[in-house]
Amino acid sequence: MIPLTFSLAVIFLLNIWTSGYATSCGANQTDINGLCCDLCPPGTYMKDFCTVNNPTVCSPCNEGYFSDKFIIFDRCQECQICQQEYAEKCTPTMNAKCSCRSGFLCSDNICSTCEENKCVTGEKVNKTAIPTGGGLVKYSYQCEPACADNTYFDVKEDKCKAFTQCSAFRLQERFPGNKTHNSVCSVYAGMQDSDSLQVIFGIGFVLLCFSLLVFVFHACTKNLRKHKANKNPILPVSTNISDFHLSKEESGIQLVIQDESKDCNTSGELYLGKETTH
Ligand SMILES: *[C@@H]1O[C@H](CO)[C@@H](O)[C@H](O)[C@H]1NC(C)=O
C-alpha cells in the first residue's frame, strides 16, 4: 500500500512539472502532445487539436449550448432549463439565469427548482444557505414575524406600525392586536364612574328637552283647533222656520216634514197648516 502522504507528494510534484511546462505556452494556450495549441474562446468548442502545421480548429456552440471560457473540450455545455422563468436567456457565451414567479423561492443558488413561499402576511422569509460542494448552495427557508414586538404589519402601508396604546387615550383595550392587526380600543367599557354619570345626565337632558318640545307642540295645536272652532261654529244659526221645527220633532215625523219641506219652501202657510193637523 502506498501511503496517502506519498501519493499526495507525487501529485504535487507532477503539478509543478506540468504547470512549469505549460507556462512555456502563451496565454490561452495549452500543451497538447508537446505542442502549444490555442484554446477555443468563449462561444466555441474545440473541433480539432492543433498539429505542427495547423492551428486549433474551433467551432461555434450549437443552439442550446454555451461556453463561457477558453476551453480545450470538444463540446459546449448544455444551457440550463428553468422551471418557471428566465432572468437571462442562454447565449453562446453565457448560461441562462433562472428565477421564480412571485410567491415562489429558488431552491439553490442557480435556481434549479422553485418552491412555494409558505409565509403568510405579517411574516418574512429567513433564508439559510447550505453548501453541498461543487459550487452548488442549497437554500432552506423559514418563516418568521416580519415586525418586532409591540408592532404589527400594516398591509395597506406595507410596513410595521406600533400598536395603539388604548390606555394612553383613557380607553379600554377590546382586542390586543396581532401580527397583522392593530389593537382595538373600546369607548364605553373604559369609562370611569364620573364619565358614565355625565353620559346619563346628558341623555336625561336630551330626553327632557324632547318631551317638553312634544308637550308644547301638542298644547299649541290643541289651542289652535279651539280657536278655529270658535270662529266657524258647527251649527249655523238659521232664521228658517222649518229648521226650527225640525229640531224639535221626533225622527219619524221629521221624515214626513222633510219631504213636505220641499213644498214648504214655496209656501210657508201650507206647511204650518199641515203640521198642526198632525
Ligand atoms: C388577527 O386579528 C384579526 C382581527 O381579529 C383576525 O381576523 C386575524 O385572523 C388575526 N390573525 C392572526 C394571525 O391571528
mmCIF file of C-alpha atoms and ligand atoms in Angstrom:
data_model
loop_
_atom_site.group_PDB
_atom_site.id
_atom_site.type_symbol
_atom_site.label_atom_id
_atom_site.label_comp_id
_atom_site.label_asym_id
_atom_site.label_seq_id
_atom_site.Cartn_x
_atom_site.Cartn_y
_atom_site.Cartn_z
ATOM 1 C CA MET A 1 0.000 0.000 0.000
ATOM 2 C CA ILE A 2 1.293 3.418 -0.957
ATOM 3 C CA PRO A 3 0.903 5.895 1.916
ATOM 4 C CA LEU A 4 -1.528 8.743 1.253
ATOM 5 C CA THR A 5 1.092 11.412 2.037
ATOM 6 C CA PHE A 6 3.433 9.873 -0.550
ATOM 7 C CA SER A 7 0.821 9.863 -3.348
ATOM 8 C CA LEU A 8 -0.146 13.438 -2.473
ATOM 9 C CA ALA A 9 3.510 14.431 -2.746
ATOM 10 C CA VAL A 10 3.774 12.789 -6.183
ATOM 11 C CA ILE A 11 0.652 14.637 -7.389
ATOM 12 C CA PHE A 12 2.068 17.885 -6.026
ATOM 13 C CA LEU A 13 5.376 17.380 -7.852
ATOM 14 C CA LEU A 14 3.592 16.418 -11.082
ATOM 15 C CA ASN A 15 1.512 19.591 -10.801
ATOM 16 C CA ILE A 16 4.637 21.738 -10.549
ATOM 17 C CA TRP A 17 6.203 19.957 -13.524
ATOM 18 C CA THR A 18 3.086 20.270 -15.783
ATOM 19 C CA SER A 19 2.340 23.873 -14.829
ATOM 20 C CA GLY A 20 6.006 24.701 -15.321
ATOM 21 C CA TYR A 21 5.870 23.071 -18.708
ATOM 22 C CA ALA A 22 2.545 24.781 -19.591
ATOM 23 C CA THR A 23 3.870 28.231 -18.746
ATOM 24 C CA SER A 24 6.172 27.867 -21.716
ATOM 25 C CA CYS A 25 2.981 28.175 -23.867
ATOM 26 C CA GLY A 26 1.305 31.555 -24.334
ATOM 27 C CA ALA A 27 -1.839 32.850 -22.641
ATOM 28 C CA ASN A 28 -4.985 30.932 -23.673
ATOM 29 C CA GLN A 29 -2.774 28.136 -24.996
ATOM 30 C CA THR A 30 -2.265 24.641 -23.736
ATOM 31 C CA ASP A 31 0.270 21.885 -24.280
ATOM 32 C CA ILE A 32 -1.008 19.052 -26.431
ATOM 33 C CA ASN A 33 1.496 16.298 -27.203
ATOM 34 C CA GLY A 34 4.378 18.709 -26.733
ATOM 35 C CA LEU A 35 2.788 21.404 -28.867
ATOM 36 C CA CYS A 36 1.414 24.721 -27.654
ATOM 37 C CA CYS A 37 -2.139 24.774 -29.001
ATOM 38 C CA ASP A 38 -4.588 27.686 -28.806
ATOM 39 C CA LEU A 39 -7.604 27.116 -26.544
ATOM 40 C CA CYS A 40 -11.061 27.763 -28.019
ATOM 41 C CA PRO A 41 -12.558 31.133 -26.947
ATOM 42 C CA PRO A 42 -15.962 31.549 -25.223
ATOM 43 C CA GLY A 43 -18.876 30.639 -27.508
ATOM 44 C CA THR A 44 -16.860 27.889 -29.269
ATOM 45 C CA TYR A 45 -15.621 24.342 -28.680
ATOM 46 C CA MET A 46 -12.505 22.550 -29.959
ATOM 47 C CA LYS A 47 -13.177 20.622 -33.144
ATOM 48 C CA ASP A 48 -9.563 19.642 -33.866
ATOM 49 C CA PHE A 49 -6.357 19.799 -31.875
ATOM 50 C CA CYS A 50 -3.586 21.773 -33.419
ATOM 51 C CA THR A 51 -0.829 19.993 -35.359
ATOM 52 C CA VAL A 52 2.668 21.028 -36.294
ATOM 53 C CA ASN A 53 1.288 22.621 -39.462
ATOM 54 C CA ASN A 54 -2.265 23.604 -38.487
ATOM 55 C CA PRO A 55 -3.657 25.683 -35.611
ATOM 56 C CA THR A 56 -6.516 24.591 -33.328
ATOM 57 C CA VAL A 57 -9.871 24.328 -35.105
ATOM 58 C CA CYS A 58 -12.742 25.864 -33.036
ATOM 59 C CA SER A 59 -16.419 25.643 -33.875
ATOM 60 C CA PRO A 60 -19.324 27.752 -32.516
ATOM 61 C CA CYS A 61 -21.581 26.242 -29.851
ATOM 62 C CA ASN A 62 -24.789 24.732 -31.170
ATOM 63 C CA GLU A 63 -28.199 26.121 -30.255
ATOM 64 C CA GLY A 64 -28.969 25.360 -26.599
ATOM 65 C CA TYR A 65 -25.266 25.117 -25.684
ATOM 66 C CA PHE A 66 -22.775 27.636 -24.361
ATOM 67 C CA SER A 67 -19.131 28.079 -23.362
ATOM 68 C CA ASP A 68 -18.141 30.954 -21.058
ATOM 69 C CA LYS A 69 -14.357 30.475 -21.011
ATOM 70 C CA PHE A 70 -11.318 29.356 -23.072
ATOM 71 C CA ILE A 71 -11.634 25.595 -23.360
ATOM 72 C CA ILE A 72 -9.922 22.513 -24.685
ATOM 73 C CA PHE A 73 -13.177 20.486 -24.639
ATOM 74 C CA ASP A 74 -14.735 19.024 -27.744
ATOM 75 C CA ARG A 75 -18.223 20.276 -26.929
ATOM 76 C CA CYS A 76 -20.053 23.205 -25.319
ATOM 77 C CA GLN A 77 -22.098 22.920 -22.132
ATOM 78 C CA GLU A 78 -25.837 22.468 -22.226
ATOM 79 C CA CYS A 79 -27.879 25.526 -21.266
ATOM 80 C CA GLN A 80 -29.818 25.375 -18.004
ATOM 81 C CA ILE A 81 -33.543 24.766 -18.372
ATOM 82 C CA CYS A 82 -35.554 26.947 -15.981
ATOM 83 C CA GLN A 83 -38.597 25.602 -14.169
ATOM 84 C CA GLN A 84 -40.541 28.855 -14.099
ATOM 85 C CA GLU A 85 -38.876 31.980 -15.502
ATOM 86 C CA TYR A 86 -35.690 33.124 -17.222
ATOM 87 C CA ALA A 87 -33.943 36.096 -15.627
ATOM 88 C CA GLU A 88 -31.473 35.936 -18.536
ATOM 89 C CA LYS A 89 -31.703 33.838 -21.681
ATOM 90 C CA CYS A 90 -28.890 31.480 -22.641
ATOM 91 C CA THR A 91 -26.328 32.873 -25.130
ATOM 92 C CA PRO A 92 -23.355 31.048 -26.765
ATOM 93 C CA THR A 93 -21.068 32.656 -24.160
ATOM 94 C CA MET A 94 -23.314 32.628 -21.094
ATOM 95 C CA ASN A 95 -25.611 30.162 -19.390
ATOM 96 C CA ALA A 96 -29.242 31.043 -18.706
ATOM 97 C CA LYS A 97 -30.130 32.551 -15.331
ATOM 98 C CA CYS A 98 -33.324 31.268 -13.750
ATOM 99 C CA SER A 99 -35.805 32.962 -11.460
ATOM 100 C CA CYS A 100 -39.095 32.054 -9.820
ATOM 101 C CA ARG A 101 -42.506 33.684 -10.077
ATOM 102 C CA SER A 102 -43.647 35.862 -7.179
ATOM 103 C CA GLY A 103 -44.749 33.667 -4.297
ATOM 104 C CA PHE A 104 -42.006 31.151 -5.104
ATOM 105 C CA LEU A 105 -38.410 30.823 -3.927
ATOM 106 C CA CYS A 106 -35.287 29.388 -5.581
ATOM 107 C CA SER A 107 -34.216 26.043 -4.191
ATOM 108 C CA ASP A 108 -30.491 26.847 -4.631
ATOM 109 C CA ASN A 109 -28.023 29.447 -5.889
ATOM 110 C CA ILE A 110 -28.661 28.618 -9.556
ATOM 111 C CA CYS A 111 -32.407 28.396 -9.008
ATOM 112 C CA SER A 112 -32.646 24.800 -10.258
ATOM 113 C CA THR A 113 -36.212 24.497 -8.988
ATOM 114 C CA CYS A 114 -38.802 26.759 -7.390
ATOM 115 C CA GLU A 115 -40.627 26.098 -4.148
ATOM 116 C CA GLU A 116 -43.716 27.824 -2.835
ATOM 117 C CA ASN A 117 -43.275 30.603 -0.300
ATOM 118 C CA LYS A 118 -45.402 29.402 2.604
ATOM 119 C CA CYS A 119 -45.056 32.557 4.693
ATOM 120 C CA VAL A 120 -48.277 34.494 5.313
ATOM 121 C CA THR A 121 -48.879 38.232 5.645
ATOM 122 C CA GLY A 122 -47.016 39.626 8.614
ATOM 123 C CA GLU A 123 -44.270 37.040 8.219
ATOM 124 C CA LYS A 124 -40.957 37.295 6.406
ATOM 125 C CA VAL A 125 -38.736 34.649 4.839
ATOM 126 C CA ASN A 126 -35.494 33.709 6.540
ATOM 127 C CA LYS A 127 -33.024 32.036 4.127
ATOM 128 C CA THR A 128 -30.363 29.568 5.230
ATOM 129 C CA ALA A 129 -27.594 28.604 2.757
ATOM 130 C CA ILE A 130 -26.341 25.010 2.839
ATOM 131 C CA PRO A 131 -23.189 24.396 0.701
ATOM 132 C CA THR A 132 -23.272 20.957 -0.932
ATOM 133 C CA GLY A 133 -19.893 21.055 -2.689
ATOM 134 C CA GLY A 134 -19.300 21.544 -6.398
ATOM 135 C CA GLY A 135 -20.324 25.192 -6.099
ATOM 136 C CA LEU A 136 -23.988 24.377 -5.525
ATOM 137 C CA VAL A 137 -25.522 26.050 -2.467
ATOM 138 C CA LYS A 138 -28.907 24.750 -1.363
ATOM 139 C CA TYR A 139 -31.363 27.108 0.310
ATOM 140 C CA SER A 140 -33.640 26.379 3.238
ATOM 141 C CA TYR A 141 -36.427 28.770 4.158
ATOM 142 C CA GLN A 142 -38.157 29.535 7.449
ATOM 143 C CA CYS A 143 -40.983 31.988 8.129
ATOM 144 C CA GLU A 144 -40.622 34.437 10.992
ATOM 145 C CA PRO A 145 -42.564 37.509 12.197
ATOM 146 C CA ALA A 146 -41.964 40.498 9.942
ATOM 147 C CA CYS A 147 -42.343 43.028 12.748
ATOM 148 C CA ALA A 148 -40.800 43.444 16.176
ATOM 149 C CA ASP A 149 -42.676 43.137 19.462
ATOM 150 C CA ASN A 150 -45.422 45.721 20.085
ATOM 151 C CA THR A 151 -45.751 46.322 16.356
ATOM 152 C CA TYR A 152 -47.923 44.838 13.624
ATOM 153 C CA PHE A 153 -47.621 44.607 9.852
ATOM 154 C CA ASP A 154 -49.901 47.121 8.130
ATOM 155 C CA VAL A 155 -50.808 45.570 4.768
ATOM 156 C CA LYS A 156 -52.104 48.821 3.241
ATOM 157 C CA GLU A 157 -48.981 50.802 4.095
ATOM 158 C CA ASP A 158 -46.711 47.761 3.714
ATOM 159 C CA LYS A 159 -44.730 48.450 6.876
ATOM 160 C CA CYS A 160 -44.549 47.707 10.579
ATOM 161 C CA LYS A 161 -46.545 50.019 12.811
ATOM 162 C CA ALA A 162 -46.802 50.319 16.588
ATOM 163 C CA PHE A 163 -49.955 49.124 18.360
ATOM 164 C CA THR A 164 -52.307 51.865 19.529
ATOM 165 C CA GLN A 165 -51.971 52.193 23.303
ATOM 166 C CA CYS A 166 -55.605 52.316 24.423
ATOM 167 C CA SER A 167 -54.665 53.333 27.972
ATOM 168 C CA ALA A 168 -52.996 56.473 26.592
ATOM 169 C CA PHE A 169 -56.449 57.649 25.435
ATOM 170 C CA ARG A 170 -58.134 56.511 28.685
ATOM 171 C CA LEU A 171 -59.832 53.740 26.693
ATOM 172 C CA GLN A 172 -60.091 50.057 27.429
ATOM 173 C CA GLU A 173 -58.438 47.505 25.146
ATOM 174 C CA ARG A 174 -61.020 45.264 23.493
ATOM 175 C CA PHE A 175 -58.526 43.419 21.224
ATOM 176 C CA PRO A 176 -54.779 43.346 21.956
ATOM 177 C CA GLY A 177 -53.846 43.199 18.260
ATOM 178 C CA ASN A 178 -51.866 40.518 16.446
ATOM 179 C CA LYS A 179 -49.161 40.292 13.781
ATOM 180 C CA THR A 180 -51.409 41.814 11.105
ATOM 181 C CA HIS A 181 -53.999 43.845 13.021
ATOM 182 C CA ASN A 182 -53.825 46.861 15.298
ATOM 183 C CA SER A 183 -55.273 46.757 18.803
ATOM 184 C CA VAL A 184 -58.921 47.774 19.166
ATOM 185 C CA CYS A 185 -59.944 50.203 21.911
ATOM 186 C CA SER A 186 -63.418 50.273 23.439
ATOM 187 C CA VAL A 187 -65.103 53.592 24.218
ATOM 188 C CA TYR A 188 -67.754 52.556 26.762
ATOM 189 C CA ALA A 189 -66.025 49.792 28.649
ATOM 190 C CA GLY A 190 -63.196 52.124 29.621
ATOM 191 C CA MET A 191 -65.412 54.789 31.218
ATOM 192 C CA GLN A 192 -64.925 55.917 34.756
ATOM 193 C CA ASP A 193 -67.923 56.362 37.077
ATOM 194 C CA SER A 194 -67.863 60.122 36.609
ATOM 195 C CA ASP A 195 -67.876 59.642 32.831
ATOM 196 C CA SER A 196 -70.925 57.379 32.867
ATOM 197 C CA LEU A 197 -72.752 59.791 35.170
ATOM 198 C CA GLN A 198 -72.105 62.572 32.710
ATOM 199 C CA VAL A 199 -73.467 60.437 29.909
ATOM 200 C CA ILE A 200 -76.599 59.552 31.907
ATOM 201 C CA PHE A 201 -77.214 63.210 32.695
ATOM 202 C CA GLY A 202 -76.644 64.127 29.085
ATOM 203 C CA ILE A 203 -79.127 61.559 27.818
ATOM 204 C CA GLY A 204 -81.625 62.623 30.517
ATOM 205 C CA PHE A 205 -81.334 66.249 29.481
ATOM 206 C CA VAL A 206 -81.896 65.439 25.830
ATOM 207 C CA LEU A 207 -84.966 63.341 26.686
ATOM 208 C CA LEU A 208 -86.365 66.117 28.885
ATOM 209 C CA CYS A 209 -85.933 68.687 26.126
ATOM 210 C CA PHE A 210 -87.621 66.390 23.660
ATOM 211 C CA SER A 211 -90.677 65.685 25.848
ATOM 212 C CA LEU A 212 -91.002 69.389 26.617
ATOM 213 C CA LEU A 213 -91.000 70.117 22.910
ATOM 214 C CA VAL A 214 -93.660 67.469 22.285
ATOM 215 C CA PHE A 215 -95.802 68.873 25.091
ATOM 216 C CA VAL A 216 -95.553 72.443 23.827
ATOM 217 C CA PHE A 217 -96.358 71.361 20.286
ATOM 218 C CA HIS A 218 -99.375 69.383 21.454
ATOM 219 C CA ALA A 219 -100.687 72.271 23.506
ATOM 220 C CA CYS A 220 -100.231 74.691 20.643
ATOM 221 C CA THR A 221 -102.108 72.559 18.101
ATOM 222 C CA LYS A 222 -104.922 71.989 20.582
ATOM 223 C CA ASN A 223 -105.256 75.718 21.177
ATOM 224 C CA LEU A 224 -105.198 76.451 17.505
ATOM 225 C CA ARG A 225 -108.025 73.963 16.847
ATOM 226 C CA LYS A 226 -110.156 75.531 19.580
ATOM 227 C CA HIS A 227 -109.566 78.971 18.153
ATOM 228 C CA LYS A 228 -110.636 77.857 14.684
ATOM 229 C CA ALA A 229 -113.763 76.178 16.071
ATOM 230 C CA ASN A 230 -114.872 79.409 17.745
ATOM 231 C CA LYS A 231 -114.511 81.330 14.526
ATOM 232 C CA ASN A 232 -116.611 78.866 12.449
ATOM 233 C CA PRO A 233 -119.403 77.371 14.598
ATOM 234 C CA ILE A 234 -120.581 73.909 13.550
ATOM 235 C CA LEU A 235 -124.336 74.739 13.711
ATOM 236 C CA PRO A 236 -125.185 77.774 11.639
ATOM 237 C CA VAL A 237 -127.914 79.989 13.113
ATOM 238 C CA SER A 238 -130.946 79.779 10.844
ATOM 239 C CA THR A 239 -133.945 82.046 10.651
ATOM 240 C CA ASN A 240 -135.826 79.493 8.586
ATOM 241 C CA ILE A 241 -138.901 78.301 10.440
ATOM 242 C CA SER A 242 -138.662 74.770 9.044
ATOM 243 C CA ASP A 243 -135.280 74.253 10.632
ATOM 244 C CA PHE A 244 -136.572 75.492 13.933
ATOM 245 C CA HIS A 245 -139.391 72.990 13.835
ATOM 246 C CA LEU A 246 -137.208 70.132 12.661
ATOM 247 C CA SER A 247 -135.012 70.248 15.657
ATOM 248 C CA LYS A 248 -137.958 69.767 17.936
ATOM 249 C CA GLU A 249 -139.801 66.957 16.134
ATOM 250 C CA GLU A 250 -139.292 63.218 16.562
ATOM 251 C CA SER A 251 -137.368 61.254 13.954
ATOM 252 C CA GLY A 252 -140.426 59.593 12.374
ATOM 253 C CA ILE A 253 -142.217 62.864 11.902
ATOM 254 C CA GLN A 254 -139.055 64.542 10.764
ATOM 255 C CA LEU A 255 -139.010 62.347 7.668
ATOM 256 C CA VAL A 256 -142.534 63.429 6.728
ATOM 257 C CA ILE A 257 -141.779 67.012 7.390
ATOM 258 C CA GLN A 258 -138.544 66.886 5.456
ATOM 259 C CA ASP A 259 -140.476 65.568 2.429
ATOM 260 C CA GLU A 260 -143.054 68.254 2.834
ATOM 261 C CA SER A 261 -140.469 70.884 3.488
ATOM 262 C CA LYS A 262 -139.706 70.896 -0.215
ATOM 263 C CA ASP A 263 -143.249 72.169 -0.794
ATOM 264 C CA CYS A 264 -142.961 74.342 2.201
ATOM 265 C CA ASN A 265 -140.176 76.268 0.629
ATOM 266 C CA THR A 266 -142.613 77.601 -1.870
ATOM 267 C CA SER A 267 -145.349 78.264 0.658
ATOM 268 C CA GLY A 268 -144.817 78.745 4.353
ATOM 269 C CA GLU A 269 -148.505 78.801 5.098
ATOM 270 C CA LEU A 270 -149.214 75.386 3.656
ATOM 271 C CA TYR A 271 -146.529 73.837 5.766
ATOM 272 C CA LEU A 272 -147.759 75.301 9.009
ATOM 273 C CA GLY A 273 -151.276 74.108 8.369
ATOM 274 C CA LYS A 274 -150.306 70.563 7.770
ATOM 275 C CA GLU A 275 -148.153 70.451 10.820
ATOM 276 C CA THR A 276 -150.907 71.458 13.171
ATOM 277 C CA THR A 277 -153.298 68.769 11.868
ATOM 278 C CA HIS A 278 -150.776 66.048 12.678
HETATM 279 C C1 LIG B 1 -55.565 38.916 13.723
HETATM 280 O O1 LIG B 1 -56.765 39.543 14.105
HETATM 281 C C2 LIG B 1 -57.723 39.689 13.063
HETATM 282 C C3 LIG B 1 -58.885 40.519 13.583
HETATM 283 O O2 LIG B 1 -59.437 39.990 14.769
HETATM 284 C C4 LIG B 1 -58.149 38.316 12.565
HETATM 285 O O3 LIG B 1 -59.061 38.451 11.505
HETATM 286 C C5 LIG B 1 -56.907 37.563 12.083
HETATM 287 O O4 LIG B 1 -57.262 36.256 11.708
HETATM 288 C C6 LIG B 1 -55.845 37.527 13.188
HETATM 289 N N1 LIG B 1 -54.637 36.957 12.615
HETATM 290 C C7 LIG B 1 -53.878 36.123 13.279
HETATM 291 C C8 LIG B 1 -52.669 35.650 12.567
HETATM 292 O O5 LIG B 1 -54.149 35.753 14.406
#
